[in-house]
Each structure stands twice: as C-alpha cells, then as structure tokens.
Amino acid sequence: MNASNRTTHIRLTSHPEPGSAATRFPIRWGAATAAERGPVIASTTTPADRNVIGAHGGSYSVYRALAISARAMNPSQRPDLRNTHPTAEIPEQPQWSQAGTIVSLDPFGHRVAQDFGGLIGEGVDIRPTIAVTRARLNLPEILAAMAAHRLAPDEQILHASGDISVTKIAIDPVWHLPGIAERFGTSEQELRRTLFEQTGGMYPELVTRPDLRVFLPPIGSITAYVLGEVAALSDPKRRIACRVHDECNGSDVFGSDICTCRPYLTHGIEECVKEAQSGGVGLIVYNRKEGRALGEVTKFLVYNARKRQEGGDTAATYFERTECVAGVQDARFQQLMPDVLHWLGITRIDRLMSMSNMKYDAMVQSGIEIGERVAIPPELIPLDASVEIEAKKAAGYYAPDGAPGDNALKATLGRNLDKF
C-alpha cells in the first residue's frame, strides 16, 4: 500500500469528507431499481469509492488478508465476472422496495454485472453479494426414502441415482443499519456503538461515519436450495414446502445424535421433493448460526455442563445450562430470517417443516402466511436427542400441538423463550 492510499484509509475511518464515497455513490436503500439504489462498494483497493462499512466475504475477508500477507494473492486483484451470471432468473419482487421489508441482504446483489457493468468497466470495484447456480444433492436419507417407496424418481427433481436437482443460492449479509435497528427495537446510534464495542473496535467507521449506513458484517452467509422452479416461489397458485434450518455442524455433517438437526433437515428435504414433484416448489434455507448463534465452542462446553450436572441431563435444566455458559439461551433472534423469503417473493408457505415458535412468529409477523406446520416424525428423533425435544416442548419453543407449553417449567427456566 502506498502512502497516499494509507492516508485515504485513515481519513475514511476517522470522519466523512466532501467528495467521499457517501456522496459519489450514495446508497438509497429501498429504491425500486438498482440504478436508483446505487451500488454496494466495499473496495479496499479504491477506498475513495467505498460507501459501506466492512469488507466483502464477511469472515472470509480475514483469510483473504492471510493470502495477501503470504504473497499468494495480489491485493489489487479484482474478480473477472464473465459468465458468472445466475443460472436461474430471480424475478424482481414488490418486497424489494417495500420500506423495512428487506434490511439484511442486497436484493440486487446477484445482478451486479448486469446493473453496474458500465461502472465496472470504468474501473469501479463493485462485487456481487449473491450468487445463483445449479447443483445436485445426494443424501443417504433420500436413498433410504426411495428404498422404502416414500419417494420415486421422476428424472427432473429426483433422479434414479438419488440425486436431487436444485437451484442453489449463496447470500452474503448486507445490513442496512437503520433498518436493522428498527427491526430490533433500538436506535441506530445504540446499535452502531454496541457493534463497535462487541467486535473489539474492529470497525471504527460504525461510530465515526454516520453517513455510511450499510454494513457488511463478518458473519456467515445464507444458502437457499430451491427444488423446482424459482419463479414458482412468488406464484400464489403454486404450493410451497419450506424448511428454514440453522446450522449444526456436528449433526448436519457428522451425524451427532444429541440433537434432531440433521434428521429434521433431511426430512424437510424429502418433503420438499414431494411438493416439487406434485407441481409445487420446495425451499430449504440454511443459515450459518452454529450453536444457536453462540458458536461451536460454546455449544460443546454446554454439552459437558449438561452431561456432568448432578442428576444428569434433564429437560428442566436444558436451557439453563446454556445461559450459565453463554449468558443467553439463544442468540439467533429470528427477526432477520424472513428477509430471504421476501427476497424470493414468498407471501405464503403451505407446509413449514418446523415447529419452532420463534421461526413461525418471525415469519407471520413479517407478513408471511403459514398453512400447515409439520413436526419431525417421532421415529426420526435420536434417543440422545429426547432431552432436547422435551425441553423445547415444555418451554413453548417447539410446540407440535400448537400449545404454548408448560408455564411452570418456563418459570423454572427463567426465560419466556417465545420472545425469540
């Protein structure tokens, strides 16, 4: 980095100046078109163009820094976006410009090369925050469902090999800070200060640049898997089956039996296959929120505390042990979760593979109608996961009969989990 660039960085972090990114490329969040809204620019090579806080790729920006430090990557390298355009059209939806409906992702993030090709050609460093591709999934549980004749191949959605054809969408978070603050019932100033403090001062622009109102947070992304036609998601005449799933590496990938995460995920995929084969569409939304967004280290510490406590692992102390270790029982706070559903144009989900009240409430409160809520079949619940299920039922967090749960046990837990 030369001296002039370094000076520009210092000025940008410290205070806004005339001619800075905020005035050259203003972002008008909620505008009806990409041109009116303006590009999201997090360039580290042309800091004068920056109009957001943070860096592209969220937590992966740290690995990019390591690659540059190791001289394995040129810091001025920019992506060649030729032939990277989406493999499926994501139709523009009214929700893209409805005030406050989408605040945690860029609705135009997949169309950067299309909408801002001219500026990119002029040398402006604008990058996609959403990518859309086609893929196939292959899961042993789907093969088992085929062997049990619960599923049959149709060679469009489900193939004889067990492969499932999907459209796969990766979405990096792009936060509109005023909208995020409103969603959580706080002030933008308070949100900025807390984000700054709780990231150890990593992003001073949060408190020094009130003119920069968009933030690329260093957190994991979202992946959406669409079974069937993407356009069908916004067609009120087509049925939708959906599973919104929060990451659980131990279960999802390695098959740990202490929770129901992978069984519920694969059950959701099976139901999505059936819906797509029946003329509807299936949707799996996978959020990187490991360990109820508390992290895997915290989750494993909680496992130890639960197993070693006097009396053994019980439903009555399930959430209490988490709070003792982490300070909170659940940090997922699903207020932002419906944004991806609105981006896809969804107004109704006919079959929701989830009995989580926190997810259900977030969807309904955001204006999405829910038809049937589908519980995980009892035979899919691992023996060691029975404590988890019973604790969630008792707390009203997981209600297969729609009941609010056992209020006495809620009092014992010391939290009304319905607020999450």
Tab-separated table of C-alpha atoms in Angstrom:
chain	number	residue	atom	x	y	z
A	1	MET	CA	0.000	0.000	0.000
A	2	ASN	CA	1.457	3.375	-0.908
A	3	ALA	CA	1.403	6.399	1.374
A	4	SER	CA	-1.459	8.143	-0.400
A	5	ASN	CA	-3.726	5.107	-0.087
A	6	ARG	CA	-2.844	4.711	3.580
A	7	THR	CA	-3.727	8.359	4.258
A	8	THR	CA	-7.048	7.937	2.457
A	9	HIS	CA	-7.880	4.941	4.653
A	10	ILE	CA	-7.195	6.953	7.821
A	11	ARG	CA	-9.380	9.837	6.685
A	12	LEU	CA	-12.178	7.483	5.652
A	13	THR	CA	-12.183	5.754	9.019
A	14	SER	CA	-11.992	8.956	11.037
A	15	HIS	CA	-14.649	11.239	9.588
A	16	PRO	CA	-16.635	11.964	6.415
A	17	GLU	CA	-15.195	14.442	3.954
A	18	PRO	CA	-16.603	16.259	0.930
A	19	GLY	CA	-16.335	14.076	-2.147
A	20	SER	CA	-16.148	10.859	-0.128
A	21	ALA	CA	-17.834	7.615	-1.141
A	22	ALA	CA	-21.066	8.607	0.571
A	23	THR	CA	-21.607	11.451	-1.887
A	24	ARG	CA	-20.061	9.947	-5.022
A	25	PHE	CA	-22.068	6.695	-4.877
A	26	PRO	CA	-24.926	7.262	-2.420
A	27	ILE	CA	-26.986	4.265	-1.382
A	28	ARG	CA	-30.735	4.905	-1.329
A	29	TRP	CA	-31.919	1.784	0.452
A	30	GLY	CA	-35.365	0.597	-0.635
A	31	ALA	CA	-35.260	2.224	-4.072
A	32	ALA	CA	-37.219	0.452	-6.802
A	33	THR	CA	-34.287	-0.111	-9.173
A	34	ALA	CA	-30.598	-0.891	-8.812
A	35	ALA	CA	-29.699	2.344	-10.600
A	36	GLU	CA	-31.716	4.409	-8.123
A	37	ARG	CA	-30.469	2.429	-5.139
A	38	GLY	CA	-26.821	2.610	-6.171
A	39	PRO	CA	-24.044	0.001	-5.968
A	40	VAL	CA	-22.643	-1.511	-2.790
A	41	ILE	CA	-18.908	-0.767	-2.824
A	42	ALA	CA	-16.597	-2.218	-0.178
A	43	SER	CA	-13.401	-1.845	-2.188
A	44	THR	CA	-10.121	-1.948	-0.272
A	45	THR	CA	-8.103	-1.004	-3.360
A	46	THR	CA	-10.040	2.193	-4.174
A	47	PRO	CA	-11.091	3.438	-0.726
A	48	ALA	CA	-12.375	6.733	-2.094
A	49	ASP	CA	-15.235	4.805	-3.715
A	50	ARG	CA	-16.279	2.953	-0.566
A	51	ASN	CA	-19.838	3.589	0.553
A	52	VAL	CA	-20.233	0.817	3.157
A	53	ILE	CA	-18.581	-0.355	6.360
A	54	GLY	CA	-16.785	-3.692	6.353
A	55	ALA	CA	-15.458	-5.939	3.605
A	56	HIS	CA	-16.832	-8.378	1.052
A	57	GLY	CA	-16.943	-12.013	2.088
A	58	GLY	CA	-17.617	-11.361	5.771
A	59	SER	CA	-15.435	-13.633	7.918
A	60	TYR	CA	-13.603	-14.873	4.809
A	61	SER	CA	-12.042	-11.442	4.390
A	62	VAL	CA	-9.609	-12.494	7.134
A	63	TYR	CA	-8.447	-15.453	5.031
A	64	ARG	CA	-8.058	-13.106	2.083
A	65	ALA	CA	-5.823	-10.961	4.272
A	66	LEU	CA	-3.731	-14.025	5.118
A	67	ALA	CA	-3.433	-14.910	1.436
A	68	ILE	CA	-2.183	-11.407	0.704
A	69	SER	CA	0.186	-11.490	3.680
A	70	ALA	CA	1.612	-14.781	2.402
A	71	ARG	CA	2.058	-13.173	-1.026
A	72	ALA	CA	-0.217	-15.815	-2.525
A	73	MET	CA	-2.665	-13.187	-3.752
A	74	ASN	CA	-2.324	-9.793	-5.383
A	75	PRO	CA	-4.111	-7.240	-3.162
A	76	SER	CA	-5.285	-5.301	-6.219
A	77	GLN	CA	-6.855	-8.381	-7.854
A	78	ARG	CA	-10.487	-7.965	-8.850
A	79	PRO	CA	-12.927	-10.715	-9.861
A	80	ASP	CA	-13.475	-11.413	-13.538
A	81	LEU	CA	-17.278	-11.666	-13.616
A	82	ARG	CA	-17.609	-13.026	-17.154
A	83	ASN	CA	-20.005	-15.987	-17.270
A	84	THR	CA	-20.737	-15.795	-13.543
A	85	HIS	CA	-24.305	-14.550	-14.014
A	86	PRO	CA	-27.171	-16.507	-12.343
A	87	THR	CA	-28.249	-19.816	-13.863
A	88	ALA	CA	-31.853	-19.053	-12.912
A	89	GLU	CA	-33.728	-15.772	-13.062
A	90	ILE	CA	-34.686	-14.285	-9.702
A	91	PRO	CA	-37.728	-12.162	-10.608
A	92	GLU	CA	-37.911	-8.696	-9.085
A	93	GLN	CA	-40.471	-8.601	-6.299
A	94	PRO	CA	-42.536	-5.783	-4.738
A	95	GLN	CA	-40.885	-6.614	-1.395
A	96	TRP	CA	-37.536	-5.382	-2.740
A	97	SER	CA	-38.678	-1.772	-2.408
A	98	GLN	CA	-41.174	-2.039	0.446
A	99	ALA	CA	-39.899	0.031	3.352
A	100	GLY	CA	-38.391	-2.093	6.110
A	101	THR	CA	-39.187	-5.454	4.471
A	102	ILE	CA	-35.613	-6.383	3.498
A	103	VAL	CA	-32.814	-4.942	5.655
A	104	SER	CA	-30.192	-7.711	5.914
A	105	LEU	CA	-29.317	-8.514	2.283
A	106	ASP	CA	-28.934	-6.662	-1.005
A	107	PRO	CA	-31.906	-7.511	-3.255
A	108	PHE	CA	-29.819	-6.574	-6.305
A	109	GLY	CA	-26.712	-8.411	-5.108
A	110	HIS	CA	-26.894	-11.089	-7.825
A	111	ARG	CA	-27.201	-8.603	-10.699
A	112	VAL	CA	-24.073	-6.532	-10.199
A	113	ALA	CA	-22.534	-7.312	-13.593
A	114	GLN	CA	-25.857	-6.648	-15.284
A	115	ASP	CA	-26.889	-3.487	-13.456
A	116	PHE	CA	-23.486	-1.854	-12.963
A	117	GLY	CA	-21.488	-3.223	-15.882
A	118	GLY	CA	-20.726	0.282	-17.123
A	119	LEU	CA	-19.227	1.396	-13.813
A	120	ILE	CA	-17.268	-1.859	-13.509
A	121	GLY	CA	-15.883	-1.235	-16.993
A	122	GLU	CA	-14.750	2.209	-15.829
A	123	GLY	CA	-12.768	0.604	-13.017
A	124	VAL	CA	-15.170	0.853	-10.089
A	125	ASP	CA	-14.699	-2.174	-7.818
A	126	ILE	CA	-18.291	-3.461	-7.461
A	127	ARG	CA	-18.764	-7.088	-6.436
A	128	PRO	CA	-21.731	-9.462	-6.161
A	129	THR	CA	-23.077	-10.398	-2.747
A	130	ILE	CA	-25.374	-13.129	-4.119
A	131	ALA	CA	-24.586	-15.993	-6.491
A	132	VAL	CA	-27.063	-18.366	-8.148
A	133	THR	CA	-26.055	-21.722	-9.628
A	134	ARG	CA	-27.432	-25.198	-10.341
A	135	ALA	CA	-26.373	-28.313	-8.469
A	136	ARG	CA	-27.354	-31.814	-7.393
A	137	LEU	CA	-27.690	-33.096	-3.851
A	138	ASN	CA	-27.199	-36.706	-2.857
A	139	LEU	CA	-28.128	-37.822	0.654
A	140	PRO	CA	-28.278	-41.334	2.086
A	141	GLU	CA	-31.608	-40.477	3.733
A	142	ILE	CA	-33.132	-39.774	0.320
A	143	LEU	CA	-31.850	-43.112	-0.965
A	144	ALA	CA	-33.453	-44.745	2.077
A	145	ALA	CA	-36.732	-42.955	1.343
A	146	MET	CA	-36.605	-44.291	-2.207
A	147	ALA	CA	-35.880	-47.799	-0.972
A	148	ALA	CA	-38.876	-47.508	1.375
A	149	HIS	CA	-41.015	-46.301	-1.555
A	150	ARG	CA	-41.775	-42.972	0.117
A	151	LEU	CA	-40.118	-41.278	-2.868
A	152	ALA	CA	-39.945	-42.275	-6.521
A	153	PRO	CA	-37.657	-40.779	-9.182
A	154	ASP	CA	-39.168	-38.550	-11.848
A	155	GLU	CA	-35.818	-37.685	-13.554
A	156	GLN	CA	-36.488	-33.963	-13.228
A	157	ILE	CA	-36.491	-33.263	-9.496
A	158	LEU	CA	-35.366	-36.661	-8.218
A	159	HIS	CA	-33.191	-38.975	-10.295
A	160	ALA	CA	-32.849	-42.758	-10.129
A	161	SER	CA	-29.350	-42.281	-8.692
A	162	GLY	CA	-30.876	-40.457	-5.726
A	163	ASP	CA	-29.597	-37.098	-6.949
A	164	ILE	CA	-31.886	-34.107	-6.372
A	165	SER	CA	-31.714	-31.256	-8.895
A	166	VAL	CA	-31.669	-27.875	-7.182
A	167	THR	CA	-31.036	-24.220	-7.774
A	168	LYS	CA	-28.520	-23.143	-5.151
A	169	ILE	CA	-28.265	-19.538	-3.962
A	170	ALA	CA	-25.494	-18.143	-1.745
A	171	ILE	CA	-26.252	-14.856	0.011
A	172	ASP	CA	-23.762	-12.708	1.917
A	173	PRO	CA	-25.240	-10.405	4.570
A	174	VAL	CA	-25.596	-6.728	3.714
A	175	TRP	CA	-27.093	-4.800	6.620
A	176	HIS	CA	-28.952	-1.512	6.309
A	177	LEU	CA	-28.181	-0.229	9.803
A	178	PRO	CA	-31.287	1.977	10.251
A	179	GLY	CA	-33.488	-0.950	9.206
A	180	ILE	CA	-31.640	-3.416	11.452
A	181	ALA	CA	-32.013	-1.068	14.421
A	182	GLU	CA	-35.732	-0.670	13.797
A	183	ARG	CA	-36.193	-4.432	13.434
A	184	PHE	CA	-34.625	-4.954	16.883
A	185	GLY	CA	-36.372	-2.045	18.559
A	186	THR	CA	-33.284	0.008	19.277
A	187	SER	CA	-31.740	3.221	17.968
A	188	GLU	CA	-29.253	3.244	15.121
A	189	GLN	CA	-26.757	5.039	17.377
A	190	GLU	CA	-27.059	2.371	20.066
A	191	LEU	CA	-26.742	-0.422	17.501
A	192	ARG	CA	-23.622	1.143	15.991
A	193	ARG	CA	-21.984	1.658	19.373
A	194	THR	CA	-22.710	-1.906	20.503
A	195	LEU	CA	-21.479	-3.436	17.239
A	196	PHE	CA	-18.291	-1.397	17.544
A	197	GLU	CA	-17.687	-2.386	21.163
A	198	GLN	CA	-18.572	-6.071	20.841
A	199	THR	CA	-16.273	-6.568	17.854
A	200	GLY	CA	-13.393	-5.153	19.882
A	201	GLY	CA	-13.377	-1.907	17.922
A	202	MET	CA	-12.821	-3.757	14.644
A	203	TYR	CA	-14.982	-1.332	12.659
A	204	PRO	CA	-14.418	2.248	13.908
A	205	GLU	CA	-16.482	3.565	10.985
A	206	LEU	CA	-19.543	2.338	12.864
A	207	VAL	CA	-19.112	5.233	15.278
A	208	THR	CA	-17.115	7.699	13.179
A	209	ARG	CA	-19.043	7.541	9.886
A	210	PRO	CA	-22.773	8.067	10.461
A	211	ASP	CA	-23.048	8.898	6.743
A	212	LEU	CA	-22.184	5.261	5.888
A	213	ARG	CA	-25.416	3.423	6.673
A	214	VAL	CA	-24.715	-0.009	5.168
A	215	PHE	CA	-22.549	-2.627	6.912
A	216	LEU	CA	-21.087	-5.918	5.633
A	217	PRO	CA	-20.842	-7.840	8.920
A	218	PRO	CA	-18.166	-10.515	9.487
A	219	ILE	CA	-20.679	-13.355	9.891
A	220	GLY	CA	-21.647	-16.439	7.931
A	221	SER	CA	-23.836	-16.428	4.862
A	222	ILE	CA	-27.170	-17.991	3.891
A	223	THR	CA	-27.646	-20.730	1.310
A	224	ALA	CA	-31.059	-21.354	-0.250
A	225	TYR	CA	-31.826	-24.583	-2.111
A	226	VAL	CA	-34.823	-24.430	-4.459
A	227	LEU	CA	-36.405	-27.664	-5.660
A	228	GLY	CA	-38.468	-26.866	-8.732
A	229	GLU	CA	-38.914	-23.538	-10.491
A	230	VAL	CA	-37.573	-20.490	-8.680
A	231	ALA	CA	-40.319	-18.322	-10.180
A	232	ALA	CA	-42.932	-20.587	-8.583
A	233	LEU	CA	-41.962	-19.267	-5.147
A	234	SER	CA	-43.770	-15.996	-5.888
A	235	ASP	CA	-46.721	-17.611	-7.701
A	236	PRO	CA	-49.730	-17.687	-5.328
A	237	LYS	CA	-51.188	-20.602	-7.307
A	238	ARG	CA	-48.212	-22.867	-6.560
A	239	ARG	CA	-47.788	-24.629	-3.231
A	240	ILE	CA	-44.589	-24.162	-1.228
A	241	ALA	CA	-42.934	-26.557	1.201
A	242	CYS	CA	-40.138	-24.980	3.236
A	243	ARG	CA	-37.579	-25.820	5.892
A	244	VAL	CA	-35.625	-22.930	7.439
A	245	HIS	CA	-32.636	-24.544	9.129
A	246	ASP	CA	-29.955	-23.127	11.396
A	247	GLU	CA	-26.517	-24.664	11.050
A	248	CYS	CA	-25.484	-27.557	13.272
A	249	ASN	CA	-22.173	-28.882	12.005
A	250	GLY	CA	-21.992	-31.801	14.404
A	251	SER	CA	-25.361	-33.195	13.339
A	252	ASP	CA	-25.765	-31.877	9.787
A	253	VAL	CA	-22.347	-33.053	8.621
A	254	PHE	CA	-21.105	-35.631	11.122
A	255	GLY	CA	-24.362	-37.179	12.338
A	256	SER	CA	-24.088	-36.413	16.061
A	257	ASP	CA	-27.153	-37.861	17.803
A	258	ILE	CA	-27.542	-35.349	20.645
A	259	CYS	CA	-29.970	-33.225	18.616
A	260	THR	CA	-32.536	-33.546	15.838
A	261	CYS	CA	-30.889	-31.158	13.388
A	262	ARG	CA	-29.858	-33.474	10.548
A	263	PRO	CA	-32.952	-35.698	10.810
A	264	TYR	CA	-35.206	-32.644	10.614
A	265	LEU	CA	-33.175	-31.204	7.745
A	266	THR	CA	-33.305	-34.393	5.680
A	267	HIS	CA	-37.000	-34.837	6.495
A	268	GLY	CA	-37.546	-31.300	5.222
A	269	ILE	CA	-35.679	-32.100	2.014
A	270	GLU	CA	-37.804	-35.218	1.499
A	271	GLU	CA	-41.000	-33.216	1.916
A	272	CYS	CA	-39.684	-30.551	-0.477
A	273	VAL	CA	-39.038	-33.250	-3.096
A	274	LYS	CA	-42.632	-34.452	-2.758
A	275	GLU	CA	-44.008	-30.917	-3.101
A	276	ALA	CA	-41.906	-30.157	-6.168
A	277	GLN	CA	-42.911	-33.444	-7.797
A	278	SER	CA	-46.573	-32.549	-7.190
A	279	GLY	CA	-46.291	-29.312	-9.144
A	280	GLY	CA	-45.314	-27.033	-6.297
A	281	VAL	CA	-41.863	-25.950	-5.155
A	282	GLY	CA	-39.610	-26.806	-2.236
A	283	LEU	CA	-37.248	-24.465	-0.414
A	284	ILE	CA	-34.503	-25.143	2.118
A	285	VAL	CA	-32.930	-22.064	3.723
A	286	TYR	CA	-29.679	-22.844	5.541
A	287	ASN	CA	-28.428	-20.166	7.942
A	288	ARG	CA	-24.885	-20.142	9.380
A	289	LYS	CA	-25.896	-19.776	13.021
A	290	GLU	CA	-23.915	-22.547	14.669
A	291	GLY	CA	-24.924	-23.436	18.214
A	292	ARG	CA	-27.946	-21.107	18.281
A	293	ALA	CA	-25.559	-18.408	17.003
A	294	LEU	CA	-23.397	-18.872	20.103
A	295	GLY	CA	-20.700	-20.866	18.324
A	296	GLU	CA	-19.454	-24.429	18.422
A	297	VAL	CA	-17.029	-23.929	21.313
A	298	THR	CA	-19.854	-22.654	23.498
A	299	LYS	CA	-22.106	-25.487	22.336
A	300	PHE	CA	-19.580	-28.165	23.302
A	301	LEU	CA	-18.989	-26.539	26.704
A	302	VAL	CA	-22.746	-26.652	27.269
A	303	TYR	CA	-22.795	-30.334	26.297
A	304	ASN	CA	-20.216	-31.025	29.005
A	305	ALA	CA	-22.109	-28.990	31.611
A	306	ARG	CA	-25.380	-30.765	30.802
A	307	LYS	CA	-23.911	-34.261	30.983
A	308	ARG	CA	-21.897	-33.668	34.174
A	309	GLN	CA	-24.517	-31.892	36.271
A	310	GLU	CA	-25.950	-33.654	39.289
A	311	GLY	CA	-28.981	-35.654	38.240
A	312	GLY	CA	-27.762	-35.956	34.674
A	313	ASP	CA	-29.023	-34.272	31.526
A	314	THR	CA	-32.638	-33.169	32.005
A	315	ALA	CA	-35.196	-31.129	30.096
A	316	ALA	CA	-35.715	-28.864	33.121
A	317	THR	CA	-32.121	-27.592	33.012
A	318	TYR	CA	-31.540	-27.765	29.241
A	319	PHE	CA	-31.735	-24.021	28.559
A	320	GLU	CA	-30.439	-23.032	31.986
A	321	ARG	CA	-27.071	-24.670	31.334
A	322	THR	CA	-26.748	-22.785	28.049
A	323	GLU	CA	-27.417	-19.471	29.752
A	324	CYS	CA	-24.922	-20.244	32.517
A	325	VAL	CA	-22.163	-20.731	29.935
A	326	ALA	CA	-23.150	-18.230	27.223
A	327	GLY	CA	-25.109	-15.581	29.115
A	328	VAL	CA	-28.150	-16.078	26.890
A	329	GLN	CA	-30.168	-19.143	25.937
A	330	ASP	CA	-30.453	-18.405	22.233
A	331	ALA	CA	-28.808	-15.673	20.138
A	332	ARG	CA	-30.420	-16.454	16.780
A	333	PHE	CA	-33.226	-13.908	17.229
A	334	GLN	CA	-35.076	-14.738	14.027
A	335	GLN	CA	-36.098	-11.134	13.202
A	336	LEU	CA	-33.812	-11.073	10.148
A	337	MET	CA	-34.598	-14.600	8.929
A	338	PRO	CA	-37.687	-13.750	6.792
A	339	ASP	CA	-35.717	-11.327	4.589
A	340	VAL	CA	-34.566	-14.090	2.228
A	341	LEU	CA	-38.163	-15.323	1.936
A	342	HIS	CA	-39.341	-11.839	0.980
A	343	TRP	CA	-36.469	-11.519	-1.494
A	344	LEU	CA	-37.764	-14.635	-3.241
A	345	GLY	CA	-41.280	-13.176	-3.334
A	346	ILE	CA	-42.857	-15.589	-0.858
A	347	THR	CA	-46.142	-14.483	0.697
A	348	ARG	CA	-47.409	-17.898	1.881
A	349	ILE	CA	-45.791	-21.179	2.925
A	350	ASP	CA	-48.202	-24.081	2.673
A	351	ARG	CA	-46.106	-26.617	4.575
A	352	LEU	CA	-43.478	-25.391	7.017
A	353	MET	CA	-41.209	-28.168	8.271
A	354	SER	CA	-40.657	-26.613	11.677
A	355	MET	CA	-42.455	-26.467	14.995
A	356	SER	CA	-40.233	-23.648	16.257
A	357	ASN	CA	-42.394	-20.822	17.545
A	358	MET	CA	-39.547	-18.340	17.150
A	359	LYS	CA	-39.337	-19.046	13.414
A	360	TYR	CA	-43.104	-19.187	12.967
A	361	ASP	CA	-43.656	-15.899	14.811
A	362	ALA	CA	-40.943	-14.110	12.815
A	363	MET	CA	-42.491	-15.212	9.510
A	364	VAL	CA	-46.069	-14.365	10.457
A	365	GLN	CA	-45.136	-11.021	11.980
A	366	SER	CA	-43.316	-10.120	8.755
A	367	GLY	CA	-46.500	-10.769	6.735
A	368	ILE	CA	-45.936	-14.343	5.513
A	369	GLU	CA	-48.923	-16.648	5.883
A	370	ILE	CA	-48.239	-20.141	7.184
A	371	GLY	CA	-50.504	-23.094	6.418
A	372	GLU	CA	-49.505	-26.426	7.961
A	373	ARG	CA	-46.655	-26.810	10.448
A	374	VAL	CA	-45.011	-30.208	10.040
A	375	ALA	CA	-43.346	-31.848	13.036
A	376	ILE	CA	-40.413	-34.232	12.760
A	377	PRO	CA	-41.732	-37.830	12.779
A	378	PRO	CA	-41.080	-39.380	16.232
A	379	GLU	CA	-39.170	-42.291	14.699
A	380	LEU	CA	-36.560	-39.841	13.366
A	381	ILE	CA	-35.683	-38.445	16.798
A	382	PRO	CA	-32.385	-39.948	18.046
A	383	LEU	CA	-32.575	-41.433	21.553
A	384	ASP	CA	-29.998	-38.987	22.922
A	385	ALA	CA	-31.975	-36.043	21.480
A	386	SER	CA	-35.107	-36.739	23.523
A	387	VAL	CA	-33.973	-34.300	26.229
A	388	GLU	CA	-33.682	-31.503	23.673
A	389	ILE	CA	-37.139	-32.133	22.246
A	390	GLU	CA	-38.826	-32.377	25.635
A	391	ALA	CA	-37.134	-29.183	26.862
A	392	LYS	CA	-38.256	-27.274	23.779
A	393	LYS	CA	-41.805	-28.601	24.053
A	394	ALA	CA	-42.020	-27.626	27.708
A	395	ALA	CA	-40.684	-24.139	27.037
A	396	GLY	CA	-43.129	-23.480	24.209
A	397	TYR	CA	-40.179	-23.250	21.848
A	398	TYR	CA	-41.242	-26.351	19.949
A	399	ALA	CA	-44.983	-26.983	20.005
A	400	PRO	CA	-46.177	-29.893	17.861
A	401	ASP	CA	-49.718	-29.445	19.171
A	402	GLY	CA	-49.637	-25.646	18.879
A	403	ALA	CA	-49.867	-25.289	22.666
A	404	PRO	CA	-47.807	-22.609	24.448
A	405	GLY	CA	-46.162	-25.188	26.675
A	406	ASP	CA	-45.809	-25.768	30.408
A	407	ASN	CA	-45.788	-22.375	32.115
A	408	ALA	CA	-44.439	-23.841	35.327
A	409	LEU	CA	-41.365	-25.159	33.576
A	410	LYS	CA	-40.975	-21.852	31.746
A	411	ALA	CA	-40.738	-20.190	35.141
A	412	THR	CA	-38.164	-22.762	36.199
A	413	LEU	CA	-36.091	-21.993	33.139
A	414	GLY	CA	-36.261	-18.317	33.958
A	415	ARG	CA	-36.999	-17.212	30.402
A	416	ASN	CA	-40.035	-16.939	28.174
A	417	LEU	CA	-38.466	-18.366	25.054
A	418	ASP	CA	-41.456	-17.379	22.905
A	419	LYS	CA	-39.884	-13.934	22.559
A	420	PHE	CA	-37.017	-15.364	20.477
